[in-house]
Amino acid sequence: MAEVFSRSWAEEWCLTLNSSESYRGAATAWEGSVALVMTRDASARSPQRAIFLDLWHGECRGARVATDQDLDEATYVLSGLASSWRDVLTGRLAPLMAVMGGKIRLTRGSIASLVPYAAAARELVTTATEMENVFPEGWGD
């Protein structure tokens, strides 16, 4: 059981994606990378966290804590407060609704280029909600 947006959590998510037939089927055309950024809520005591997923045709080729270079080069970057990610990763808020409602912002890439991968994106998040997600103390409470 790892804290969300940590190295071990990202690696576990990658393994979970690679074992998901649903993700593999939905993401056969997906090419590119995704970075997810969890920004601090006012009450959080630790710095923002970000992870990077290297995704290619239904396979996660790698996942790690994102570097500045990863954030500059990722095909898509999604950013939101810890409380918003908590809602998404616990299934209380659908990812599309989070983006459309401004709770999670697409800061790199365009909605138009992401639309063809909507099913893949949904499965990507679904696999994360199925993991045991532990949030750092004070994040999104």
Coordinates of C-alpha atoms in Angstrom, one line a residue:
M1 CA 0.0 0.0 0.0
A2 CA 1.7 3.2 -1.2
E3 CA 1.0 6.9 -1.0
V4 CA -0.6 8.3 -4.2
F5 CA 1.8 10.1 -6.5
S6 CA 4.9 8.3 -5.0
R7 CA 7.4 6.3 -6.9
S8 CA 6.1 3.0 -5.6
W9 CA 2.5 4.0 -6.3
A10 CA 3.3 4.9 -9.9
E11 CA 5.2 1.6 -10.4
E12 CA 2.2 -0.3 -8.9
W13 CA -0.2 1.6 -11.2
C14 CA 2.0 0.7 -14.2
L15 CA 1.8 -3.0 -13.3
T16 CA -1.9 -2.8 -12.7
L17 CA -2.4 -1.2 -16.2
N18 CA -0.3 -3.9 -17.8
S19 CA -2.5 -6.6 -16.2
S20 CA -5.8 -4.9 -17.2
E21 CA -7.4 -6.4 -20.4
S22 CA -9.9 -3.6 -20.3
Y23 CA -7.2 -0.9 -20.4
R24 CA -5.2 -2.8 -23.1
G25 CA -8.3 -3.0 -25.3
A26 CA -9.4 0.6 -24.8
A27 CA -5.9 2.0 -25.3
T28 CA -4.7 0.2 -28.4
A29 CA -4.4 3.4 -30.4
W30 CA -3.0 5.5 -27.5
E31 CA 0.5 6.9 -28.1
G32 CA 2.1 9.3 -25.7
S33 CA 2.8 10.1 -22.2
V34 CA 0.7 11.5 -19.3
A35 CA 1.9 13.5 -16.3
L36 CA -0.4 14.0 -13.3
V37 CA 0.3 16.8 -10.9
M38 CA -1.2 16.9 -7.4
T39 CA -0.9 20.4 -6.1
R40 CA -1.0 21.3 -2.5
D41 CA -4.2 22.2 -0.7
A42 CA -3.7 25.0 1.8
S43 CA -3.5 22.5 4.7
A44 CA -0.9 20.2 3.1
R45 CA 2.5 20.1 4.7
S46 CA 4.5 18.6 1.9
P47 CA 5.3 19.9 -1.6
Q48 CA 3.3 19.1 -4.7
R49 CA 3.8 15.7 -6.3
A50 CA 3.7 14.6 -9.9
I51 CA 4.0 11.3 -11.7
F52 CA 4.8 10.4 -15.3
L53 CA 3.4 7.5 -17.3
D54 CA 4.9 6.3 -20.5
L55 CA 1.9 4.8 -22.4
W56 CA 2.0 3.1 -25.7
H57 CA -0.7 1.1 -27.5
G58 CA -2.3 -0.4 -24.3
E59 CA 1.0 -0.9 -22.5
C60 CA 2.5 1.1 -19.7
R61 CA 6.2 1.1 -20.6
G62 CA 7.2 2.9 -17.4
A63 CA 6.0 5.1 -14.5
R64 CA 7.9 7.3 -12.1
V65 CA 7.9 10.4 -10.1
A66 CA 7.9 13.2 -12.8
T67 CA 10.9 15.3 -13.3
D68 CA 10.7 18.9 -14.6
Q69 CA 11.7 17.5 -18.0
D70 CA 8.9 15.0 -17.9
L71 CA 6.4 17.8 -17.2
D72 CA 7.8 19.8 -20.1
E73 CA 7.7 16.9 -22.6
A74 CA 4.6 14.9 -21.6
T75 CA 1.9 14.7 -24.3
Y76 CA -0.8 15.4 -21.6
V77 CA -0.4 17.1 -18.2
L78 CA -3.3 17.1 -15.8
S79 CA -3.1 19.1 -12.6
G80 CA -5.4 19.5 -9.7
L81 CA -5.5 20.0 -5.9
A82 CA -5.1 16.9 -3.7
S83 CA -8.7 17.1 -2.7
S84 CA -9.8 16.8 -6.4
W85 CA -7.4 13.9 -7.0
R86 CA -8.8 12.2 -3.9
D87 CA -12.3 12.6 -5.3
V88 CA -11.3 11.1 -8.7
L89 CA -9.1 8.3 -7.3
T90 CA -11.8 7.2 -4.8
G91 CA -14.5 7.2 -7.6
R92 CA -16.5 10.0 -6.0
L93 CA -15.9 12.2 -9.1
A94 CA -15.7 11.0 -12.7
P95 CA -12.5 12.1 -14.4
L96 CA -14.3 13.8 -17.3
M97 CA -16.5 15.7 -14.9
A98 CA -13.4 16.8 -13.0
V99 CA -11.9 18.2 -16.1
M100 CA -15.1 19.7 -17.4
G101 CA -15.8 21.3 -14.0
G102 CA -12.3 22.7 -13.7
K103 CA -11.3 20.6 -10.7
I104 CA -8.6 18.9 -12.7
R105 CA -7.0 21.1 -15.4
L106 CA -5.5 19.9 -18.7
T107 CA -2.3 22.1 -18.7
R108 CA -0.6 20.4 -21.7
G109 CA -2.4 18.9 -24.6
S110 CA -5.8 19.6 -25.9
I111 CA -9.2 18.2 -25.1
A112 CA -9.8 17.8 -28.8
S113 CA -6.7 15.5 -29.1
L114 CA -7.7 13.6 -26.0
V115 CA -11.3 12.9 -27.1
P116 CA -10.4 9.9 -29.3
Y117 CA -8.8 8.3 -26.2
A118 CA -11.8 8.9 -23.9
A119 CA -12.3 5.2 -23.2
A120 CA -8.6 4.7 -22.6
A121 CA -8.5 7.6 -20.2
R122 CA -11.5 6.2 -18.4
E123 CA -9.9 2.8 -18.0
L124 CA -6.6 4.5 -17.0
V125 CA -8.4 6.1 -14.0
T126 CA -10.5 3.1 -13.3
T127 CA -7.4 1.0 -12.7
A128 CA -6.1 3.6 -10.3
T129 CA -9.4 3.6 -8.3
E130 CA -9.1 -0.1 -7.9
M131 CA -5.7 0.2 -6.2
E132 CA -5.4 0.9 -2.4
N133 CA -4.8 4.7 -2.5
V134 CA -3.3 6.2 0.5
F135 CA -3.1 10.0 0.7
P136 CA -0.4 11.8 2.6
E137 CA -1.6 13.2 5.9
G138 CA -3.4 16.4 5.4
W139 CA -3.8 16.1 1.6
G140 CA -7.3 16.8 0.6
D141 CA -8.9 16.2 3.9

